[in-house]
mmCIF file of C-alpha atoms in Angstrom:
data_model
loop_
_atom_site.group_PDB
_atom_site.id
_atom_site.type_symbol
_atom_site.label_atom_id
_atom_site.label_comp_id
_atom_site.label_asym_id
_atom_site.label_seq_id
_atom_site.Cartn_x
_atom_site.Cartn_y
_atom_site.Cartn_z
ATOM 1 C CA MET A 22 17.164 5.980 -32.705
ATOM 2 C CA SER A 23 13.408 6.356 -32.035
ATOM 3 C CA ALA A 24 11.473 4.621 -29.266
ATOM 4 C CA GLY A 25 10.175 2.072 -31.724
ATOM 5 C CA GLN A 26 13.694 1.230 -32.926
ATOM 6 C CA ILE A 27 15.421 0.206 -29.692
ATOM 7 C CA ASP A 28 17.742 -2.627 -30.613
ATOM 8 C CA PRO A 29 17.108 -5.906 -28.768
ATOM 9 C CA ALA A 30 20.279 -5.782 -26.665
ATOM 10 C CA ALA A 31 19.621 -2.195 -25.542
ATOM 11 C CA LEU A 32 15.975 -3.017 -24.792
ATOM 12 C CA ALA A 33 16.957 -6.021 -22.668
ATOM 13 C CA ALA A 34 19.501 -3.918 -20.769
ATOM 14 C CA LEU A 35 16.923 -1.179 -20.189
ATOM 15 C CA GLU A 36 14.406 -3.711 -18.900
ATOM 16 C CA ARG A 37 16.950 -5.220 -16.515
ATOM 17 C CA SER A 38 17.976 -1.844 -15.159
ATOM 18 C CA ALA A 39 14.373 -0.710 -14.691
ATOM 19 C CA GLN A 40 13.389 -3.971 -13.001
ATOM 20 C CA ASN A 41 16.361 -3.730 -10.637
ATOM 21 C CA LEU A 42 15.280 -0.223 -9.644
ATOM 22 C CA LEU A 43 11.699 -1.414 -9.070
ATOM 23 C CA ASN A 44 12.937 -4.321 -6.953
ATOM 24 C CA ALA A 45 14.920 -1.852 -4.867
ATOM 25 C CA GLY A 46 11.893 0.408 -4.358
ATOM 26 C CA ARG A 47 13.499 3.239 -6.349
ATOM 27 C CA PHE A 48 10.348 3.959 -8.304
ATOM 28 C CA ASP A 49 11.069 7.571 -9.247
ATOM 29 C CA GLU A 50 14.427 6.528 -10.709
ATOM 30 C CA ALA A 51 12.777 3.725 -12.688
ATOM 31 C CA GLU A 52 10.278 6.231 -14.063
ATOM 32 C CA ALA A 53 13.058 8.616 -15.086
ATOM 33 C CA LEU A 54 14.993 5.799 -16.744
ATOM 34 C CA LEU A 55 12.012 4.626 -18.811
ATOM 35 C CA ALA A 56 10.550 8.027 -19.693
ATOM 36 C CA PRO A 57 12.837 8.923 -22.659
ATOM 37 C CA SER A 58 12.006 5.670 -24.453
ATOM 38 C CA LEU A 59 8.270 6.249 -24.020
ATOM 39 C CA ALA A 60 8.124 10.024 -24.469
ATOM 40 C CA SER A 61 6.571 9.768 -27.927
ATOM 41 C CA GLY A 62 3.637 7.766 -26.582
ATOM 42 C CA THR A 63 4.823 4.651 -28.364
ATOM 43 C CA GLY A 64 7.344 2.003 -27.442
ATOM 44 C CA PRO A 65 7.495 -1.668 -26.463
ATOM 45 C CA LEU A 66 4.627 -2.840 -24.282
ATOM 46 C CA ARG A 67 7.151 -4.446 -21.930
ATOM 47 C CA LEU A 68 8.463 -0.982 -21.090
ATOM 48 C CA TRP A 69 4.969 0.394 -20.564
ATOM 49 C CA ARG A 70 4.273 -2.418 -18.096
ATOM 50 C CA LEU A 71 7.389 -1.429 -16.165
ATOM 51 C CA MET A 72 6.344 2.222 -16.283
ATOM 52 C CA ALA A 73 2.976 1.387 -14.714
ATOM 53 C CA ALA A 74 4.805 -0.508 -11.984
ATOM 54 C CA ALA A 75 6.955 2.575 -11.368
ATOM 55 C CA LEU A 76 4.073 5.058 -11.272
ATOM 56 C CA ARG A 77 1.580 3.252 -9.032
ATOM 57 C CA PRO A 78 3.680 3.116 -5.833
ATOM 58 C CA GLN A 79 4.285 6.840 -6.237
ATOM 59 C CA GLY A 80 0.545 7.471 -6.145
ATOM 60 C CA LYS A 81 0.440 8.551 -9.790
ATOM 61 C CA LEU A 82 -2.764 6.663 -10.409
ATOM 62 C CA ALA A 83 -4.114 8.598 -13.398
ATOM 63 C CA GLY A 84 -1.002 7.724 -15.375
ATOM 64 C CA THR A 85 -1.035 4.181 -14.047
ATOM 65 C CA ARG A 86 -4.628 3.639 -15.087
ATOM 66 C CA ALA A 87 -4.077 5.064 -18.581
ATOM 67 C CA ILE A 88 -1.162 2.715 -19.168
ATOM 68 C CA GLN A 89 -2.976 -0.299 -17.755
ATOM 69 C CA GLU A 90 -6.039 0.333 -19.938
ATOM 70 C CA MET A 91 -3.787 0.615 -22.995
ATOM 71 C CA LEU A 92 -2.067 -2.654 -22.077
ATOM 72 C CA VAL A 93 -5.392 -4.454 -21.560
ATOM 73 C CA ALA A 94 -6.616 -3.195 -24.937
ATOM 74 C CA ASN A 95 -3.479 -4.541 -26.621
ATOM 75 C CA LEU A 96 -3.057 -7.704 -24.546
ATOM 76 C CA PRO A 97 -6.593 -8.728 -23.499
ATOM 77 C CA GLY A 98 -5.497 -12.274 -22.650
ATOM 78 C CA ASP A 99 -2.780 -11.169 -20.234
ATOM 79 C CA TYR A 100 -4.474 -11.828 -16.880
ATOM 80 C CA PRO A 101 -1.838 -10.214 -14.640
ATOM 81 C CA ILE A 102 -2.332 -6.916 -16.485
ATOM 82 C CA ARG A 103 -6.097 -7.170 -16.124
ATOM 83 C CA PHE A 104 -5.731 -7.907 -12.417
ATOM 84 C CA ASP A 105 -3.480 -4.862 -11.993
ATOM 85 C CA LEU A 106 -6.097 -2.723 -13.729
ATOM 86 C CA ALA A 107 -8.829 -4.156 -11.484
ATOM 87 C CA GLU A 108 -6.947 -3.159 -8.360
ATOM 88 C CA THR A 109 -6.393 0.361 -9.688
ATOM 89 C CA LEU A 110 -10.057 0.785 -10.639
ATOM 90 C CA LEU A 111 -11.273 -0.498 -7.272
ATOM 91 C CA LEU A 112 -8.813 1.744 -5.432
ATOM 92 C CA LEU A 113 -10.302 4.676 -7.371
ATOM 93 C CA GLY A 114 -13.806 3.584 -6.319
ATOM 94 C CA GLU A 115 -14.832 2.586 -9.845
ATOM 95 C CA PHE A 116 -16.590 -0.545 -8.744
ATOM 96 C CA GLU A 117 -18.626 -1.373 -11.858
ATOM 97 C CA ARG A 118 -15.722 -2.097 -14.166
ATOM 98 C CA GLY A 119 -13.382 -2.897 -11.291
ATOM 99 C CA TRP A 120 -15.380 -5.943 -10.200
ATOM 100 C CA ARG A 121 -15.567 -7.186 -13.800
ATOM 101 C CA GLU A 122 -11.803 -7.010 -14.196
ATOM 102 C CA TYR A 123 -11.291 -8.495 -10.744
ATOM 103 C CA ARG A 124 -12.560 -11.835 -12.007
ATOM 104 C CA TYR A 125 -9.165 -12.210 -13.702
ATOM 105 C CA ARG A 126 -7.503 -12.559 -10.281
ATOM 106 C CA TYR A 127 -6.890 -16.259 -10.828
ATOM 107 C CA SER A 128 -4.139 -17.907 -12.854
ATOM 108 C CA LEU A 129 -1.610 -15.519 -11.313
ATOM 109 C CA ALA A 130 1.551 -16.613 -9.528
ATOM 110 C CA HIS A 131 0.190 -15.605 -6.117
ATOM 111 C CA THR A 132 -3.428 -16.745 -6.575
ATOM 112 C CA THR A 133 -3.185 -20.102 -8.357
ATOM 113 C CA GLN A 134 -3.301 -21.875 -4.996
ATOM 114 C CA TYR A 135 -6.684 -20.287 -4.215
ATOM 115 C CA GLU A 136 -8.519 -21.139 -7.420
ATOM 116 C CA ARG A 137 -11.258 -23.720 -7.157
ATOM 117 C CA LYS A 138 -11.953 -25.825 -10.219
ATOM 118 C CA VAL A 139 -15.723 -26.038 -9.839
ATOM 119 C CA GLN A 140 -17.557 -28.005 -12.507
ATOM 120 C CA MET A 141 -20.755 -25.986 -12.192
ATOM 121 C CA PRO A 142 -21.708 -22.530 -13.516
ATOM 122 C CA ARG A 143 -20.712 -19.412 -11.606
ATOM 123 C CA TRP A 144 -23.693 -17.455 -10.316
ATOM 124 C CA GLU A 145 -24.184 -14.131 -12.078
ATOM 125 C CA GLY A 146 -26.845 -12.572 -9.870
ATOM 126 C CA GLN A 147 -29.977 -14.123 -11.372
ATOM 127 C CA ARG A 148 -32.869 -15.735 -9.481
ATOM 128 C CA LEU A 149 -32.296 -19.387 -8.571
ATOM 129 C CA THR A 150 -35.621 -20.266 -6.971
ATOM 130 C CA GLY A 151 -35.725 -23.950 -6.097
ATOM 131 C CA LYS A 152 -31.986 -24.410 -6.715
ATOM 132 C CA THR A 153 -28.915 -24.573 -4.477
ATOM 133 C CA LEU A 154 -26.134 -21.988 -4.516
ATOM 134 C CA LEU A 155 -22.708 -22.766 -3.036
ATOM 135 C CA ILE A 156 -20.857 -19.689 -1.760
ATOM 136 C CA HIS A 157 -17.249 -20.392 -0.816
ATOM 137 C CA ASP A 158 -14.382 -18.342 0.531
ATOM 138 C CA GLU A 159 -11.132 -18.256 -1.360
ATOM 139 C CA GLN A 160 -8.331 -16.026 -0.105
ATOM 140 C CA GLY A 161 -7.189 -14.525 3.201
ATOM 141 C CA TYR A 162 -9.049 -14.395 6.489
ATOM 142 C CA GLY A 163 -9.610 -10.649 6.165
ATOM 143 C CA ASP A 164 -11.273 -11.182 2.780
ATOM 144 C CA THR A 165 -13.614 -13.738 4.340
ATOM 145 C CA PHE A 166 -14.557 -11.428 7.219
ATOM 146 C CA GLN A 167 -15.116 -8.521 4.826
ATOM 147 C CA PHE A 168 -17.320 -10.312 2.316
ATOM 148 C CA MET A 169 -19.318 -12.561 4.628
ATOM 149 C CA ARG A 170 -21.708 -9.599 4.890
ATOM 150 C CA MET A 171 -22.855 -10.367 1.341
ATOM 151 C CA VAL A 172 -23.958 -13.945 1.982
ATOM 152 C CA PRO A 173 -27.429 -12.957 3.307
ATOM 153 C CA TRP A 174 -27.704 -10.440 0.441
ATOM 154 C CA ALA A 175 -27.003 -13.200 -2.071
ATOM 155 C CA LYS A 176 -29.634 -15.437 -0.514
ATOM 156 C CA ALA A 177 -32.219 -12.665 -0.748
ATOM 157 C CA ARG A 178 -31.239 -11.845 -4.346
ATOM 158 C CA SER A 179 -31.082 -15.423 -5.609
ATOM 159 C CA GLY A 180 -33.980 -16.981 -3.732
ATOM 160 C CA ALA A 181 -31.828 -20.103 -3.615
ATOM 161 C CA ARG A 182 -30.979 -22.546 -0.895
ATOM 162 C CA VAL A 183 -27.538 -21.274 0.107
ATOM 163 C CA VAL A 184 -24.696 -23.491 1.261
ATOM 164 C CA LEU A 185 -21.839 -21.500 2.764
ATOM 165 C CA GLU A 186 -18.360 -23.020 2.773
ATOM 166 C CA VAL A 187 -15.627 -21.317 4.826
ATOM 167 C CA ASN A 188 -12.198 -22.132 6.205
ATOM 168 C CA ALA A 189 -12.038 -23.882 9.559
ATOM 169 C CA GLU A 190 -10.705 -20.764 11.314
ATOM 170 C CA ALA A 191 -13.767 -18.692 10.336
ATOM 171 C CA LEU A 192 -16.301 -21.473 10.906
ATOM 172 C CA PRO A 193 -17.345 -20.561 14.492
ATOM 173 C CA LEU A 194 -17.918 -16.930 13.521
ATOM 174 C CA ALA A 195 -19.852 -18.008 10.430
ATOM 175 C CA ARG A 196 -22.182 -20.115 12.608
ATOM 176 C CA ARG A 197 -23.465 -16.895 14.167
ATOM 177 C CA LEU A 198 -23.753 -15.037 10.849
ATOM 178 C CA GLY A 199 -27.047 -16.399 9.548
ATOM 179 C CA GLY A 200 -28.418 -15.741 6.075
ATOM 180 C CA TYR A 201 -27.653 -19.209 4.718
ATOM 181 C CA ASP A 202 -29.207 -22.670 4.923
ATOM 182 C CA GLU A 203 -26.233 -24.939 5.505
ATOM 183 C CA LEU A 204 -22.652 -24.403 6.655
ATOM 184 C CA VAL A 205 -19.712 -26.604 5.689
ATOM 185 C CA VAL A 206 -15.985 -26.347 6.295
ATOM 186 C CA ARG A 207 -13.544 -26.082 3.428
ATOM 187 C CA GLY A 208 -12.000 -29.446 2.683
ATOM 188 C CA GLU A 209 -15.194 -31.419 3.232
ATOM 189 C CA LEU A 210 -17.430 -32.471 0.374
ATOM 190 C CA PRO A 211 -20.307 -29.981 0.101
ATOM 191 C CA PRO A 212 -23.843 -31.130 -0.674
ATOM 192 C CA ALA A 213 -25.020 -31.098 -4.283
ATOM 193 C CA PHE A 214 -25.413 -27.595 -5.732
ATOM 194 C CA ASP A 215 -26.532 -26.041 -9.008
ATOM 195 C CA GLN A 216 -24.323 -22.958 -9.158
ATOM 196 C CA HIS A 217 -21.448 -21.562 -7.145
ATOM 197 C CA CYS A 218 -19.874 -18.204 -6.388
ATOM 198 C CA GLU A 219 -16.627 -17.268 -4.687
ATOM 199 C CA MET A 220 -17.247 -14.896 -1.819
ATOM 200 C CA MET A 221 -15.204 -12.202 -3.560
ATOM 201 C CA SER A 222 -17.126 -12.684 -6.802
ATOM 202 C CA LEU A 223 -20.367 -11.747 -5.048
ATOM 203 C CA PRO A 224 -19.729 -8.020 -5.699
ATOM 204 C CA MET A 225 -19.549 -8.674 -9.456
ATOM 205 C CA ALA A 226 -22.607 -10.950 -9.426
ATOM 206 C CA MET A 227 -24.630 -8.427 -7.430
ATOM 207 C CA GLN A 228 -23.152 -5.313 -9.083
ATOM 208 C CA LEU A 229 -22.068 -3.916 -5.726
ATOM 209 C CA LYS A 230 -21.870 -0.118 -5.563
ATOM 210 C CA LEU A 231 -20.352 2.134 -2.927
ATOM 211 C CA THR A 232 -23.850 3.299 -2.044
ATOM 212 C CA ASP A 233 -24.769 -0.297 -1.097
ATOM 213 C CA LEU A 234 -22.284 -0.194 1.767
ATOM 214 C CA PRO A 235 -21.974 -0.921 4.582
ATOM 215 C CA GLY A 236 -25.273 -2.773 5.017
ATOM 216 C CA GLN A 237 -26.091 -4.092 8.469
ATOM 217 C CA VAL A 238 -23.150 -3.712 10.867
ATOM 218 C CA PRO A 239 -22.241 -5.559 12.992
ATOM 219 C CA TYR A 240 -22.828 -8.751 11.069
ATOM 220 C CA LEU A 241 -20.395 -10.912 13.051
ATOM 221 C CA SER A 242 -20.475 -11.467 16.799
ATOM 222 C CA ALA A 243 -18.145 -12.817 19.453
ATOM 223 C CA ASP A 244 -18.821 -15.904 21.541
ATOM 224 C CA PRO A 245 -20.291 -14.665 24.878
ATOM 225 C CA GLN A 246 -18.381 -17.264 26.907
ATOM 226 C CA ARG A 247 -15.085 -16.219 25.360
ATOM 227 C CA VAL A 248 -15.950 -12.576 26.027
ATOM 228 C CA GLU A 249 -16.488 -13.312 29.708
ATOM 229 C CA HIS A 250 -13.180 -15.182 29.866
ATOM 230 C CA TRP A 251 -11.268 -12.264 28.396
ATOM 231 C CA ARG A 252 -13.172 -9.707 30.443
ATOM 232 C CA ALA A 253 -11.958 -11.468 33.579
ATOM 233 C CA ARG A 254 -8.457 -11.942 32.164
ATOM 234 C CA LEU A 255 -8.047 -8.228 31.436
ATOM 235 C CA ALA A 256 -9.979 -6.867 34.430
ATOM 236 C CA HIS A 257 -6.856 -5.520 36.128
ATOM 237 C CA LEU A 258 -5.894 -3.201 33.259
ATOM 238 C CA PRO A 259 -6.881 0.492 33.391
ATOM 239 C CA ARG A 260 -8.947 1.959 30.596
ATOM 240 C CA PRO A 261 -8.754 2.779 27.795
ATOM 241 C CA LEU A 262 -7.586 -0.656 26.710
ATOM 242 C CA VAL A 263 -6.037 -0.690 23.227
ATOM 243 C CA ALA A 264 -5.243 -3.831 21.231
ATOM 244 C CA LEU A 265 -2.245 -3.602 18.899
ATOM 245 C CA VAL A 266 -1.220 -5.311 15.652
ATOM 246 C CA TRP A 267 1.844 -3.909 13.884
ATOM 247 C CA ALA A 268 2.629 -6.536 11.248
ATOM 248 C CA GLY A 269 0.637 -8.573 8.774
ATOM 249 C CA ARG A 270 1.258 -12.025 7.363
ATOM 250 C CA PRO A 271 4.898 -12.161 6.162
ATOM 251 C CA THR A 272 3.977 -14.232 3.101
ATOM 252 C CA HIS A 273 1.648 -11.504 1.809
ATOM 253 C CA GLY A 274 3.028 -9.992 -1.400
ATOM 254 C CA ASN A 275 2.737 -6.443 -0.066
ATOM 255 C CA ASP A 276 3.788 -7.126 3.508
ATOM 256 C CA ALA A 277 6.967 -5.031 3.425
ATOM 257 C CA ASN A 278 4.842 -2.030 2.461
ATOM 258 C CA ARG A 279 2.089 -2.503 5.047
ATOM 259 C CA SER A 280 3.933 -3.817 8.131
ATOM 260 C CA MET A 281 6.316 -2.223 10.617
ATOM 261 C CA ALA A 282 8.293 -2.989 13.773
ATOM 262 C CA LEU A 283 6.697 -2.474 17.180
ATOM 263 C CA ALA A 284 9.416 0.092 17.928
ATOM 264 C CA ARG A 285 7.733 2.441 15.433
ATOM 265 C CA LEU A 286 4.808 2.713 17.861
ATOM 266 C CA ALA A 287 6.996 4.394 20.505
ATOM 267 C CA PRO A 288 4.892 7.633 20.400
ATOM 268 C CA PHE A 289 2.015 5.642 21.916
ATOM 269 C CA ALA A 290 3.946 5.092 25.141
ATOM 270 C CA ALA A 291 3.343 8.617 26.434
ATOM 271 C CA THR A 292 -0.424 8.564 25.854
ATOM 272 C CA GLY A 293 -1.322 6.848 29.123
ATOM 273 C CA ALA A 294 -3.333 4.064 27.457
ATOM 274 C CA SER A 295 -3.055 0.401 28.410
ATOM 275 C CA PHE A 296 -2.027 -1.846 25.524
ATOM 276 C CA VAL A 297 -2.435 -5.534 24.760
ATOM 277 C CA SER A 298 -0.680 -7.255 21.901
ATOM 278 C CA ILE A 299 -2.815 -9.536 19.759
ATOM 279 C CA GLN A 300 -0.014 -9.801 17.196
ATOM 280 C CA LYS A 301 0.492 -13.279 15.754
ATOM 281 C CA GLY A 302 3.325 -14.712 13.700
ATOM 282 C CA PRO A 303 7.062 -13.959 13.772
ATOM 283 C CA ALA A 304 6.523 -10.334 14.869
ATOM 284 C CA GLU A 305 4.756 -11.323 18.105
ATOM 285 C CA ALA A 306 8.109 -11.811 19.860
ATOM 286 C CA GLN A 307 8.705 -8.055 19.633
ATOM 287 C CA ALA A 308 6.087 -7.598 22.371
ATOM 288 C CA ASN A 309 8.654 -8.922 24.846
ATOM 289 C CA GLU A 310 10.646 -5.701 24.362
ATOM 290 C CA PRO A 311 8.061 -2.900 23.990
ATOM 291 C CA PRO A 312 9.055 0.737 23.515
ATOM 292 C CA ALA A 313 10.230 2.445 26.694
ATOM 293 C CA GLY A 314 7.335 3.498 28.904
ATOM 294 C CA MET A 315 4.697 1.474 27.053
ATOM 295 C CA SER A 316 2.391 -0.606 29.239
ATOM 296 C CA LEU A 317 2.009 -3.642 26.974
ATOM 297 C CA LEU A 318 0.649 -7.069 27.873
ATOM 298 C CA SER A 319 1.242 -9.723 25.221
ATOM 299 C CA LEU A 320 -1.721 -12.045 24.704
ATOM 300 C CA SER A 321 -0.297 -13.748 21.629
ATOM 301 C CA ASP A 322 0.447 -17.083 23.323
ATOM 302 C CA GLU A 323 -3.051 -17.193 24.832
ATOM 303 C CA ILE A 324 -4.932 -16.552 21.579
ATOM 304 C CA ARG A 325 -6.022 -19.918 20.238
ATOM 305 C CA ASP A 326 -8.125 -18.781 17.285
ATOM 306 C CA PHE A 327 -10.220 -15.963 15.846
ATOM 307 C CA GLU A 328 -12.867 -16.614 18.496
ATOM 308 C CA ASP A 329 -10.363 -15.387 21.090
ATOM 309 C CA THR A 330 -9.407 -12.430 18.907
ATOM 310 C CA ALA A 331 -13.058 -11.457 18.459
ATOM 311 C CA ALA A 332 -13.689 -11.697 22.201
ATOM 312 C CA ILE A 333 -10.652 -9.546 23.017
ATOM 313 C CA LEU A 334 -11.865 -6.942 20.522
ATOM 314 C CA GLU A 335 -15.235 -6.900 22.297
ATOM 315 C CA VAL A 336 -13.521 -6.244 25.640
ATOM 316 C CA ALA A 337 -10.971 -3.697 24.362
ATOM 317 C CA ASP A 338 -11.920 -0.089 23.753
ATOM 318 C CA LEU A 339 -10.010 0.131 20.480
ATOM 319 C CA LEU A 340 -7.881 -1.781 17.996
ATOM 320 C CA ILE A 341 -4.930 -0.012 16.360
ATOM 321 C CA SER A 342 -3.525 -2.087 13.532
ATOM 322 C CA VAL A 343 -1.821 -2.196 10.191
ATOM 323 C CA ASP A 344 -3.835 -3.571 7.267
ATOM 324 C CA SER A 345 -4.442 -7.136 8.459
ATOM 325 C CA SER A 346 -7.259 -9.589 9.140
ATOM 326 C CA PRO A 347 -8.031 -8.282 12.669
ATOM 327 C CA VAL A 348 -9.108 -4.902 11.247
ATOM 328 C CA HIS A 349 -11.770 -6.649 9.164
ATOM 329 C CA LEU A 350 -12.848 -8.704 12.132
ATOM 330 C CA ALA A 351 -13.117 -5.582 14.300
ATOM 331 C CA GLY A 352 -15.052 -3.757 11.587
ATOM 332 C CA ALA A 353 -17.416 -6.692 11.084
ATOM 333 C CA LEU A 354 -18.002 -6.773 14.856
ATOM 334 C CA GLY A 355 -18.721 -3.038 14.839
ATOM 335 C CA ARG A 356 -15.796 -2.377 17.193
ATOM 336 C CA PRO A 357 -13.690 0.812 17.063
ATOM 337 C CA VAL A 358 -10.580 0.341 14.941
ATOM 338 C CA TRP A 359 -7.892 2.733 13.721
ATOM 339 C CA VAL A 360 -5.986 1.440 10.696
ATOM 340 C CA MET A 361 -2.458 2.471 9.699
ATOM 341 C CA LEU A 362 -2.210 2.522 5.918
ATOM 342 C CA PRO A 363 0.723 2.851 3.516
ATOM 343 C CA PHE A 364 0.874 5.708 1.022
ATOM 344 C CA VAL A 365 -0.760 3.636 -1.728
ATOM 345 C CA PRO A 366 -2.958 1.174 0.159
ATOM 346 C CA ASP A 367 -4.769 -1.975 -0.834
ATOM 347 C CA TRP A 368 -7.743 -1.254 -3.116
ATOM 348 C CA ARG A 369 -10.406 -1.748 -0.442
ATOM 349 C CA TRP A 370 -9.339 1.384 1.462
ATOM 350 C CA LEU A 371 -9.887 3.752 -1.486
ATOM 351 C CA LEU A 372 -8.157 7.141 -1.558
ATOM 352 C CA GLY A 373 -8.370 10.530 0.133
ATOM 353 C CA ARG A 374 -10.667 9.659 3.020
ATOM 354 C CA ASP A 375 -10.203 8.867 6.696
ATOM 355 C CA ASP A 376 -13.296 6.673 6.957
ATOM 356 C CA SER A 377 -14.272 3.400 5.307
ATOM 357 C CA PRO A 378 -17.572 2.738 3.536
ATOM 358 C CA TRP A 379 -17.165 -0.913 4.543
ATOM 359 C CA TYR A 380 -16.988 -0.318 8.301
ATOM 360 C CA PRO A 381 -18.628 2.635 10.115
ATOM 361 C CA SER A 382 -16.536 2.078 13.268
ATOM 362 C CA MET A 383 -13.228 2.478 11.427
ATOM 363 C CA LYS A 384 -10.856 5.417 11.050
ATOM 364 C CA LEU A 385 -8.006 5.411 8.530
ATOM 365 C CA TYR A 386 -4.579 6.967 9.045
ATOM 366 C CA ARG A 387 -2.629 7.256 5.799
ATOM 367 C CA GLN A 388 1.042 7.828 5.122
ATOM 368 C CA PRO A 389 1.418 11.328 3.611
ATOM 369 C CA GLN A 390 4.318 10.007 1.562
ATOM 370 C CA ARG A 391 5.785 6.604 0.873
ATOM 371 C CA GLY A 392 7.345 4.982 3.929
ATOM 372 C CA ASP A 393 6.386 7.768 6.329
ATOM 373 C CA TRP A 394 5.069 5.810 9.299
ATOM 374 C CA ASP A 395 6.281 8.473 11.744
ATOM 375 C CA SER A 396 3.610 10.935 10.624
ATOM 376 C CA VAL A 397 1.005 8.210 11.016
ATOM 377 C CA THR A 398 2.062 7.216 14.528
ATOM 378 C CA ARG A 399 2.283 10.857 15.661
ATOM 379 C CA ALA A 400 -1.274 11.498 14.452
ATOM 380 C CA LEU A 401 -2.475 8.348 16.181
ATOM 381 C CA ALA A 402 -0.704 9.268 19.419
ATOM 382 C CA SER A 403 -2.342 12.695 19.388
ATOM 383 C CA ASP A 404 -5.807 11.194 18.923
ATOM 384 C CA LEU A 405 -5.053 8.545 21.516
ATOM 385 C CA LYS A 406 -4.155 11.181 24.096
ATOM 386 C CA ARG A 407 -7.561 12.778 23.526
ATOM 387 C CA LEU A 408 -9.241 9.395 23.955
ATOM 388 C CA VAL A 409 -7.355 8.802 27.217
ATOM 389 C CA ALA A 410 -8.293 12.265 28.498
ATOM 390 C CA LYS A 411 -11.999 11.580 28.180
ATOM 391 C CA THR A 412 -11.938 7.947 29.362
ATOM 392 C CA PRO A 413 -12.314 7.212 33.101
ATOM 393 C CA ARG A 414 -9.164 5.465 34.324
ATOM 394 C CA ARG A 415 -11.012 2.469 35.621
ATOM 395 C CA ALA A 416 -10.226 -1.184 35.289
ATOM 396 C CA THR A 417 -12.132 -3.411 32.877
ATOM 397 C CA PRO A 418 -15.695 -3.943 34.202
#
C-alpha cells in the first residue's frame, strides 16, 4: 500500500504511536517510525507535522524548515504551523520573513491569554507625526526586558507621542528607560491613542535586522539605593561573586528542556568562586542543600522584585543562568552573563555562536547534544576557574 493509501485505522494508529514517542522525548524513534510512510515525498499532512516535530529537537533544522514551509503553503490558515515556522526562521537568523510569520503567535493554546483585543490599527512602521502610539508588552518578563530597547527606536521612527504600557513588575525599570512620553501600568486604562504595537511586534514594524543590534547597551539601569543596599549586604563575600539561576518558570512550555537541578552545577564548587542564589520559584529551595564544597548564599527570600534582582546583578561580577528572565535583565544592564542553553535553544539565541547580537556582555554555552548539561557545566567551570585566578580575592567594595 503506498503512502497515499494508508487506511484510516492504520493512519490513526501510526499517529498515536508517533505522538507517544514525541511525548516521551524519543524523537529519533518517532522519525524512524514515520519515515517509511513519507519516503515518497507525499503522505498525509498530519504525518508531516509529526515529522517536523521529530526533526527539530534533533537539530535537523533544514529538514524541519522544508516541512514547515510545505505545511504553511498547504494550510495557510493554520496558525500553529505558521508560528512553528516563525520560530525556525528566527532561530536560523532569517529575520525578514521570521518576523512576518511571528505575527501568527496569537490564537495558540499557550498564547491566547496574552492577546490584546485592541480596537485600533496596529502600527506598521510609518510616520505618525501628531498622533499617539501605544506600545504594550505582552508575554514574559524576559521578552519585555529584551524588547524595551526598541521603544526609543519606535519613537524616533514614528515621530509620534509614545505611551508605553508595561507590567507592574517591570514598571520601575521602565521609568529609567526613557524614549517615551508617558508610562502606564498594564491593567490601567491608557490615554487615548491612534495606533498600537505589541513590544514584540516592533521588530516586524521596523523591519529589524541582525545588523541593527544591539543598539545602545546598557539601556536599563538599577536603582542606586537598591545597589547600595545589596553592596552592603554582600560586602563580606570574597570575589568573584557569581549569581546563579538554574531553573526557569515551571509553567513555560519548554521548561523541561531548559532547566536543571542545582546539583548539576557541582563542578562549580571547586572553582573557588563565591555564589549567591537569585533563583525564584519552586527550585529556590534547592539552595538549602548546595553541592558539596559550594559556597552558596541564598538571597531568594530577600528578593522582593526585579529592582532587587537588577541591583544584585550590578554588585555581582557575573550571572550564570539557564535561559530565563534574569539573563535578559543582566544583558539589558550591560552586566556579564553566561547562559546555559539546550541543544536546540529558543529562537533568540540563534545557532553556532557563543555570543549574542542582542547583548554584548553575554556568552553562550550550548549543549553539544540533547540533554548534555555535563559538558556545559564542565566548560563553565573551566572558564570560571580562569576568572577566579585573575580576580583579587577581596570582599565586595
